[in-house]
Amino acid sequence: MYILTDLIKFPQAHHADVDGLLAIGGDLSVNRLLEAYNNGIFPWYNIDQPILWFSPNPRMVLFPIELKVSKSMRQLIRKNEFKVTFNKAFENVIHNCANIKRPEQEDTWITDEMKKAYTKLHELGYVISVEVWKNAALVGGLYGVWLEDKKIFCGESMFSIVSNASKYGFIKLIAWLAQKGVRLVDCQVYTDHMASLGAREIPREEFLKFLK
């Protein structure tokens, strides 16, 4: 495991261990975070841990052409069941992502430090939020890092207060990104939720080629 210094530089991704852990330490400055994402690395740690940096192998990704939209979701979209906006309530979205109860985890990894860091990235235009509304209430959403020059969106977290809200927002996001020429969506690690939407695992080296 590599211990980071004040120098904003990461070891090559192939040095990560079997769990994808690559390095420890450093900070969540704008320059370090951008360096990380542009090299297939992301921070992921609990509140009682130092900053941990990961680059898992394999990598879970979604190619937009492979997006799966179920019949029930198509019906919701035709009915305009929800209203979707972009970058209108980022702080509310990240707050809900941090506080929503998830059966697979005890504590949130979206610490106050993480909130401040990604809020700064959002203010600079590097982070996109998607808001899903029903009757003027925020019922779902997601956010992630948009590497516009590479046409890659790195999904970070999503939440739903009502059934299908986050999926609805994600599908609308893919359509929005497609207009901007997105090549793939980085989902980081396998989840059944993302697999149901068409995401799949590819070798890390293949993923890194898209970043280069």
mmCIF file with all atom_site columns, N, CA and C in Angstrom, residues 141-188:
data_model
loop_
_atom_site.group_PDB
_atom_site.id
_atom_site.type_symbol
_atom_site.label_atom_id
_atom_site.label_alt_id
_atom_site.label_comp_id
_atom_site.label_asym_id
_atom_site.label_entity_id
_atom_site.label_seq_id
_atom_site.pdbx_PDB_ins_code
_atom_site.Cartn_x
_atom_site.Cartn_y
_atom_site.Cartn_z
_atom_site.occupancy
_atom_site.B_iso_or_equiv
_atom_site.pdbx_formal_charge
_atom_site.auth_seq_id
_atom_site.auth_comp_id
_atom_site.auth_asym_id
_atom_site.auth_atom_id
_atom_site.pdbx_PDB_model_num
ATOM 1   N N  . GLY A 1 141 ? -32.385 11.057 -6.435  1.00 0.00 ? 141 GLY A N  1
ATOM 2   C CA . GLY A 1 141 ? -31.332 11.803 -7.099  1.00 0.00 ? 141 GLY A CA 1
ATOM 3   C C  . GLY A 1 141 ? -30.009 11.075 -7.088  1.00 0.00 ? 141 GLY A C  1
ATOM 4   N N  . LEU A 1 142 ? -29.036 11.659 -7.732  1.00 0.00 ? 142 LEU A N  1
ATOM 5   C CA . LEU A 1 142 ? -27.689 11.089 -7.790  1.00 0.00 ? 142 LEU A CA 1
ATOM 6   C C  . LEU A 1 142 ? -26.698 12.176 -8.163  1.00 0.00 ? 142 LEU A C  1
ATOM 7   N N  . TYR A 1 143 ? -25.416 11.868 -7.977  1.00 0.00 ? 143 TYR A N  1
ATOM 8   C CA . TYR A 1 143 ? -24.388 12.822 -8.387  1.00 0.00 ? 143 TYR A CA 1
ATOM 9   C C  . TYR A 1 143 ? -23.138 12.055 -8.801  1.00 0.00 ? 143 TYR A C  1
ATOM 10  N N  . GLY A 1 144 ? -22.286 12.727 -9.546  1.00 0.00 ? 144 GLY A N  1
ATOM 11  C CA . GLY A 1 144 ? -21.052 12.095 -9.989  1.00 0.00 ? 144 GLY A CA 1
ATOM 12  C C  . GLY A 1 144 ? -20.135 13.088 -10.668 1.00 0.00 ? 144 GLY A C  1
ATOM 13  N N  . VAL A 1 145 ? -18.937 12.642 -10.959 1.00 0.00 ? 145 VAL A N  1
ATOM 14  C CA . VAL A 1 145 ? -17.902 13.478 -11.573 1.00 0.00 ? 145 VAL A CA 1
ATOM 15  C C  . VAL A 1 145 ? -17.967 13.331 -13.089 1.00 0.00 ? 145 VAL A C  1
ATOM 16  N N  . TRP A 1 146 ? -18.044 14.468 -13.777 1.00 0.00 ? 146 TRP A N  1
ATOM 17  C CA . TRP A 1 146 ? -18.134 14.476 -15.240 1.00 0.00 ? 146 TRP A CA 1
ATOM 18  C C  . TRP A 1 146 ? -16.780 14.878 -15.820 1.00 0.00 ? 146 TRP A C  1
ATOM 19  N N  . LEU A 1 147 ? -16.083 13.878 -16.387 1.00 0.00 ? 147 LEU A N  1
ATOM 20  C CA . LEU A 1 147 ? -14.809 14.138 -17.064 1.00 0.00 ? 147 LEU A CA 1
ATOM 21  C C  . LEU A 1 147 ? -15.131 14.479 -18.512 1.00 0.00 ? 147 LEU A C  1
ATOM 22  N N  . GLU A 1 148 ? -15.484 15.723 -18.728 1.00 0.00 ? 148 GLU A N  1
ATOM 23  C CA . GLU A 1 148 ? -16.037 16.123 -20.022 1.00 0.00 ? 148 GLU A CA 1
ATOM 24  C C  . GLU A 1 148 ? -15.069 15.902 -21.170 1.00 0.00 ? 148 GLU A C  1
ATOM 25  N N  . ASP A 1 149 ? -13.785 16.169 -20.948 1.00 0.00 ? 149 ASP A N  1
ATOM 26  C CA . ASP A 1 149 ? -12.825 16.005 -22.031 1.00 0.00 ? 149 ASP A CA 1
ATOM 27  C C  . ASP A 1 149 ? -12.658 14.545 -22.439 1.00 0.00 ? 149 ASP A C  1
ATOM 28  N N  . LYS A 1 150 ? -12.892 13.636 -21.502 1.00 0.00 ? 150 LYS A N  1
ATOM 29  C CA . LYS A 1 150 ? -12.783 12.206 -21.793 1.00 0.00 ? 150 LYS A CA 1
ATOM 30  C C  . LYS A 1 150 ? -14.135 11.576 -22.096 1.00 0.00 ? 150 LYS A C  1
ATOM 31  N N  . LYS A 1 151 ? -15.212 12.339 -21.912 1.00 0.00 ? 151 LYS A N  1
ATOM 32  C CA . LYS A 1 151 ? -16.588 11.874 -22.139 1.00 0.00 ? 151 LYS A CA 1
ATOM 33  C C  . LYS A 1 151 ? -16.919 10.671 -21.256 1.00 0.00 ? 151 LYS A C  1
ATOM 34  N N  . ILE A 1 152 ? -16.492 10.766 -19.986 1.00 0.00 ? 152 ILE A N  1
ATOM 35  C CA . ILE A 1 152 ? -16.761 9.699  -19.018 1.00 0.00 ? 152 ILE A CA 1
ATOM 36  C C  . ILE A 1 152 ? -17.422 10.310 -17.785 1.00 0.00 ? 152 ILE A C  1
ATOM 37  N N  . PHE A 1 153 ? -18.518 9.699  -17.355 1.00 0.00 ? 153 PHE A N  1
ATOM 38  C CA . PHE A 1 153 ? -19.196 10.128 -16.133 1.00 0.00 ? 153 PHE A CA 1
ATOM 39  C C  . PHE A 1 153 ? -18.924 9.099  -15.051 1.00 0.00 ? 153 PHE A C  1
ATOM 40  N N  . CYS A 1 154 ? -18.431 9.574  -13.903 1.00 0.00 ? 154 CYS A N  1
ATOM 41  C CA . CYS A 1 154 ? -18.093 8.686  -12.784 1.00 0.00 ? 154 CYS A CA 1
ATOM 42  C C  . CYS A 1 154 ? -19.178 8.804  -11.719 1.00 0.00 ? 154 CYS A C  1
ATOM 43  N N  . GLY A 1 155 ? -20.079 7.843  -11.671 1.00 0.00 ? 155 GLY A N  1
ATOM 44  C CA . GLY A 1 155 ? -21.165 7.884  -10.704 1.00 0.00 ? 155 GLY A CA 1
ATOM 45  C C  . GLY A 1 155 ? -20.645 7.704  -9.291  1.00 0.00 ? 155 GLY A C  1
ATOM 46  N N  . GLU A 1 156 ? -21.176 8.475  -8.368  1.00 0.00 ? 156 GLU A N  1
ATOM 47  C CA . GLU A 1 156 ? -20.730 8.406  -6.986  1.00 0.00 ? 156 GLU A CA 1
ATOM 48  C C  . GLU A 1 156 ? -21.787 7.811  -6.054  1.00 0.00 ? 156 GLU A C  1
ATOM 49  N N  . SER A 1 157 ? -22.980 8.350  -6.056  1.00 0.00 ? 157 SER A N  1
ATOM 50  C CA . SER A 1 157 ? -24.008 7.839  -5.147  1.00 0.00 ? 157 SER A CA 1
ATOM 51  C C  . SER A 1 157 ? -25.380 8.252  -5.637  1.00 0.00 ? 157 SER A C  1
ATOM 52  N N  . MET A 1 158 ? -26.390 7.498  -5.215  1.00 0.00 ? 158 MET A N  1
ATOM 53  C CA . MET A 1 158 ? -27.770 7.835  -5.551  1.00 0.00 ? 158 MET A CA 1
ATOM 54  C C  . MET A 1 158 ? -28.670 7.495  -4.375  1.00 0.00 ? 158 MET A C  1
ATOM 55  N N  . PHE A 1 159 ? -29.863 8.047  -4.383  1.00 0.00 ? 159 PHE A N  1
ATOM 56  C CA . PHE A 1 159 ? -30.824 7.749  -3.321  1.00 0.00 ? 159 PHE A CA 1
ATOM 57  C C  . PHE A 1 159 ? -32.234 7.776  -3.883  1.00 0.00 ? 159 PHE A C  1
ATOM 58  N N  . SER A 1 160 ? -33.110 7.055  -3.223  1.00 0.00 ? 160 SER A N  1
ATOM 59  C CA . SER A 1 160 ? -34.536 7.053  -3.557  1.00 0.00 ? 160 SER A CA 1
ATOM 60  C C  . SER A 1 160 ? -35.344 7.089  -2.272  1.00 0.00 ? 160 SER A C  1
ATOM 61  N N  . ILE A 1 161 ? -36.326 7.965  -2.241  1.00 0.00 ? 161 ILE A N  1
ATOM 62  C CA . ILE A 1 161 ? -37.272 7.981  -1.140  1.00 0.00 ? 161 ILE A CA 1
ATOM 63  C C  . ILE A 1 161 ? -38.546 7.247  -1.541  1.00 0.00 ? 161 ILE A C  1
ATOM 64  N N  . VAL A 1 162 ? -38.850 7.275  -2.841  1.00 0.00 ? 162 VAL A N  1
ATOM 65  C CA . VAL A 1 162 ? -39.982 6.514  -3.366  1.00 0.00 ? 162 VAL A CA 1
ATOM 66  C C  . VAL A 1 162 ? -39.456 5.546  -4.424  1.00 0.00 ? 162 VAL A C  1
ATOM 67  N N  . SER A 1 163 ? -40.171 4.478  -4.639  1.00 0.00 ? 163 SER A N  1
ATOM 68  C CA . SER A 1 163 ? -39.741 3.417  -5.553  1.00 0.00 ? 163 SER A CA 1
ATOM 69  C C  . SER A 1 163 ? -39.458 3.954  -6.952  1.00 0.00 ? 163 SER A C  1
ATOM 70  N N  . ASN A 1 164 ? -38.328 3.517  -7.507  1.00 0.00 ? 164 ASN A N  1
ATOM 71  C CA . ASN A 1 164 ? -37.912 3.789  -8.882  1.00 0.00 ? 164 ASN A CA 1
ATOM 72  C C  . ASN A 1 164 ? -37.440 5.217  -9.144  1.00 0.00 ? 164 ASN A C  1
ATOM 73  N N  . ALA A 1 165 ? -37.407 6.065  -8.141  1.00 0.00 ? 165 ALA A N  1
ATOM 74  C CA . ALA A 1 165 ? -37.025 7.458  -8.386  1.00 0.00 ? 165 ALA A CA 1
ATOM 75  C C  . ALA A 1 165 ? -35.586 7.585  -8.871  1.00 0.00 ? 165 ALA A C  1
ATOM 76  N N  . SER A 1 166 ? -34.646 6.876  -8.233  1.00 0.00 ? 166 SER A N  1
ATOM 77  C CA . SER A 1 166 ? -33.249 7.006  -8.651  1.00 0.00 ? 166 SER A CA 1
ATOM 78  C C  . SER A 1 166 ? -33.027 6.392  -10.032 1.00 0.00 ? 166 SER A C  1
ATOM 79  N N  . LYS A 1 167 ? -33.698 5.264  -10.314 1.00 0.00 ? 167 LYS A N  1
ATOM 80  C CA . LYS A 1 167 ? -33.588 4.667  -11.644 1.00 0.00 ? 167 LYS A CA 1
ATOM 81  C C  . LYS A 1 167 ? -34.103 5.627  -12.715 1.00 0.00 ? 167 LYS A C  1
ATOM 82  N N  . TYR A 1 168 ? -35.210 6.259  -12.425 1.00 0.00 ? 168 TYR A N  1
ATOM 83  C CA . TYR A 1 168 ? -35.805 7.229  -13.341 1.00 0.00 ? 168 TYR A CA 1
ATOM 84  C C  . TYR A 1 168 ? -34.798 8.345  -13.635 1.00 0.00 ? 168 TYR A C  1
ATOM 85  N N  . GLY A 1 169 ? -34.189 8.875  -12.579 1.00 0.00 ? 169 GLY A N  1
ATOM 86  C CA . GLY A 1 169 ? -33.210 9.936  -12.749 1.00 0.00 ? 169 GLY A CA 1
ATOM 87  C C  . GLY A 1 169 ? -31.982 9.475  -13.511 1.00 0.00 ? 169 GLY A C  1
ATOM 88  N N  . PHE A 1 170 ? -31.546 8.248  -13.251 1.00 0.00 ? 170 PHE A N  1
ATOM 89  C CA . PHE A 1 170 ? -30.372 7.714  -13.929 1.00 0.00 ? 170 PHE A CA 1
ATOM 90  C C  . PHE A 1 170 ? -30.628 7.562  -15.426 1.00 0.00 ? 170 PHE A C  1
ATOM 91  N N  . ILE A 1 171 ? -31.794 7.067  -15.777 1.00 0.00 ? 171 ILE A N  1
ATOM 92  C CA . ILE A 1 171 ? -32.138 6.895  -17.192 1.00 0.00 ? 171 ILE A CA 1
ATOM 93  C C  . ILE A 1 171 ? -32.174 8.243  -17.903 1.00 0.00 ? 171 ILE A C  1
ATOM 94  N N  . LYS A 1 172 ? -32.736 9.236  -17.247 1.00 0.00 ? 172 LYS A N  1
ATOM 95  C CA . LYS A 1 172 ? -32.766 10.581 -17.825 1.00 0.00 ? 172 LYS A CA 1
ATOM 96  C C  . LYS A 1 172 ? -31.357 11.155 -17.949 1.00 0.00 ? 172 LYS A C  1
ATOM 97  N N  . LEU A 1 173 ? -30.503 10.837 -16.976 1.00 0.00 ? 173 LEU A N  1
ATOM 98  C CA . LEU A 1 173 ? -29.112 11.296 -17.028 1.00 0.00 ? 173 LEU A CA 1
ATOM 99  C C  . LEU A 1 173 ? -28.389 10.710 -18.235 1.00 0.00 ? 173 LEU A C  1
ATOM 100 N N  . ILE A 1 174 ? -28.598 9.429  -18.488 1.00 0.00 ? 174 ILE A N  1
ATOM 101 C CA . ILE A 1 174 ? -27.933 8.786  -19.628 1.00 0.00 ? 174 ILE A CA 1
ATOM 102 C C  . ILE A 1 174 ? -28.338 9.463  -20.930 1.00 0.00 ? 174 ILE A C  1
ATOM 103 N N  . ALA A 1 175 ? -29.614 9.794  -21.055 1.00 0.00 ? 175 ALA A N  1
ATOM 104 C CA . ALA A 1 175 ? -30.083 10.488 -22.260 1.00 0.00 ? 175 ALA A CA 1
ATOM 105 C C  . ALA A 1 175 ? -29.420 11.865 -22.381 1.00 0.00 ? 175 ALA A C  1
ATOM 106 N N  . TRP A 1 176 ? -29.288 12.550 -21.253 1.00 0.00 ? 176 TRP A N  1
ATOM 107 C CA . TRP A 1 176 ? -28.673 13.875 -21.232 1.00 0.00 ? 176 TRP A CA 1
ATOM 108 C C  . TRP A 1 176 ? -27.192 13.789 -21.587 1.00 0.00 ? 176 TRP A C  1
ATOM 109 N N  . LEU A 1 177 ? -26.513 12.789 -21.028 1.00 0.00 ? 177 LEU A N  1
ATOM 110 C CA . LEU A 1 177 ? -25.090 12.602 -21.307 1.00 0.00 ? 177 LEU A CA 1
ATOM 111 C C  . LEU A 1 177 ? -24.858 12.177 -22.755 1.00 0.00 ? 177 LEU A C  1
ATOM 112 N N  . ALA A 1 178 ? -25.789 11.394 -23.299 1.00 0.00 ? 178 ALA A N  1
ATOM 113 C CA . ALA A 1 178 ? -25.652 10.938 -24.683 1.00 0.00 ? 178 ALA A CA 1
ATOM 114 C C  . ALA A 1 178 ? -25.590 12.125 -25.640 1.00 0.00 ? 178 ALA A C  1
ATOM 115 N N  . GLN A 1 179 ? -26.323 13.169 -25.313 1.00 0.00 ? 179 GLN A N  1
ATOM 116 C CA . GLN A 1 179 ? -26.297 14.370 -26.146 1.00 0.00 ? 179 GLN A CA 1
ATOM 117 C C  . GLN A 1 179 ? -24.935 15.051 -26.091 1.00 0.00 ? 179 GLN A C  1
ATOM 118 N N  . LYS A 1 180 ? -24.189 14.770 -25.039 1.00 0.00 ? 180 LYS A N  1
ATOM 119 C CA . LYS A 1 180 ? -22.870 15.355 -24.863 1.00 0.00 ? 180 LYS A CA 1
ATOM 120 C C  . LYS A 1 180 ? -21.755 14.399 -25.290 1.00 0.00 ? 180 LYS A C  1
ATOM 121 N N  . GLY A 1 181 ? -22.139 13.260 -25.876 1.00 0.00 ? 181 GLY A N  1
ATOM 122 C CA . GLY A 1 181 ? -21.157 12.333 -26.414 1.00 0.00 ? 181 GLY A CA 1
ATOM 123 C C  . GLY A 1 181 ? -20.506 11.419 -25.406 1.00 0.00 ? 181 GLY A C  1
ATOM 124 N N  . VAL A 1 182 ? -21.192 11.122 -24.293 1.00 0.00 ? 182 VAL A N  1
ATOM 125 C CA . VAL A 1 182 ? -20.601 10.261 -23.268 1.00 0.00 ? 182 VAL A CA 1
ATOM 126 C C  . VAL A 1 182 ? -20.200 8.910  -23.862 1.00 0.00 ? 182 VAL A C  1
ATOM 127 N N  . ARG A 1 183 ? -19.044 8.390  -23.440 1.00 0.00 ? 183 ARG A N  1
ATOM 128 C CA . ARG A 1 183 ? -18.554 7.105  -23.934 1.00 0.00 ? 183 ARG A CA 1
ATOM 129 C C  . ARG A 1 183 ? -18.919 5.969  -22.986 1.00 0.00 ? 183 ARG A C  1
ATOM 130 N N  . LEU A 1 184 ? -18.784 6.221  -21.694 1.00 0.00 ? 184 LEU A N  1
ATOM 131 C CA . LEU A 1 184 ? -19.208 5.223  -20.713 1.00 0.00 ? 184 LEU A CA 1
ATOM 132 C C  . LEU A 1 184 ? -19.451 5.876  -19.370 1.00 0.00 ? 184 LEU A C  1
ATOM 133 N N  . VAL A 1 185 ? -20.161 5.149  -18.515 1.00 0.00 ? 185 VAL A N  1
ATOM 134 C CA . VAL A 1 185 ? -20.421 5.576  -17.145 1.00 0.00 ? 185 VAL A CA 1
ATOM 135 C C  . VAL A 1 185 ? -19.669 4.639  -16.215 1.00 0.00 ? 185 VAL A C  1
ATOM 136 N N  . ASP A 1 186 ? -18.829 5.196  -15.364 1.00 0.00 ? 186 ASP A N  1
ATOM 137 C CA . ASP A 1 186 ? -18.073 4.411  -14.393 1.00 0.00 ? 186 ASP A CA 1
ATOM 138 C C  . ASP A 1 186 ? -18.949 4.178  -13.168 1.00 0.00 ? 186 ASP A C  1
ATOM 139 N N  . CYS A 1 187 ? -19.256 2.917  -12.885 1.00 0.00 ? 187 CYS A N  1
ATOM 140 C CA . CYS A 1 187 ? -20.071 2.550  -11.726 1.00 0.00 ? 187 CYS A CA 1
ATOM 141 C C  . CYS A 1 187 ? -19.205 1.993  -10.598 1.00 0.00 ? 187 CYS A C  1
ATOM 142 N N  . GLN A 1 188 ? -17.908 1.955  -10.819 1.00 0.00 ? 188 GLN A N  1
ATOM 143 C CA . GLN A 1 188 ? -16.894 1.578  -9.831  1.00 0.00 ? 188 GLN A CA 1
ATOM 144 C C  . GLN A 1 188 ? -16.909 0.092  -9.489  1.00 0.00 ? 188 GLN A C  1
#
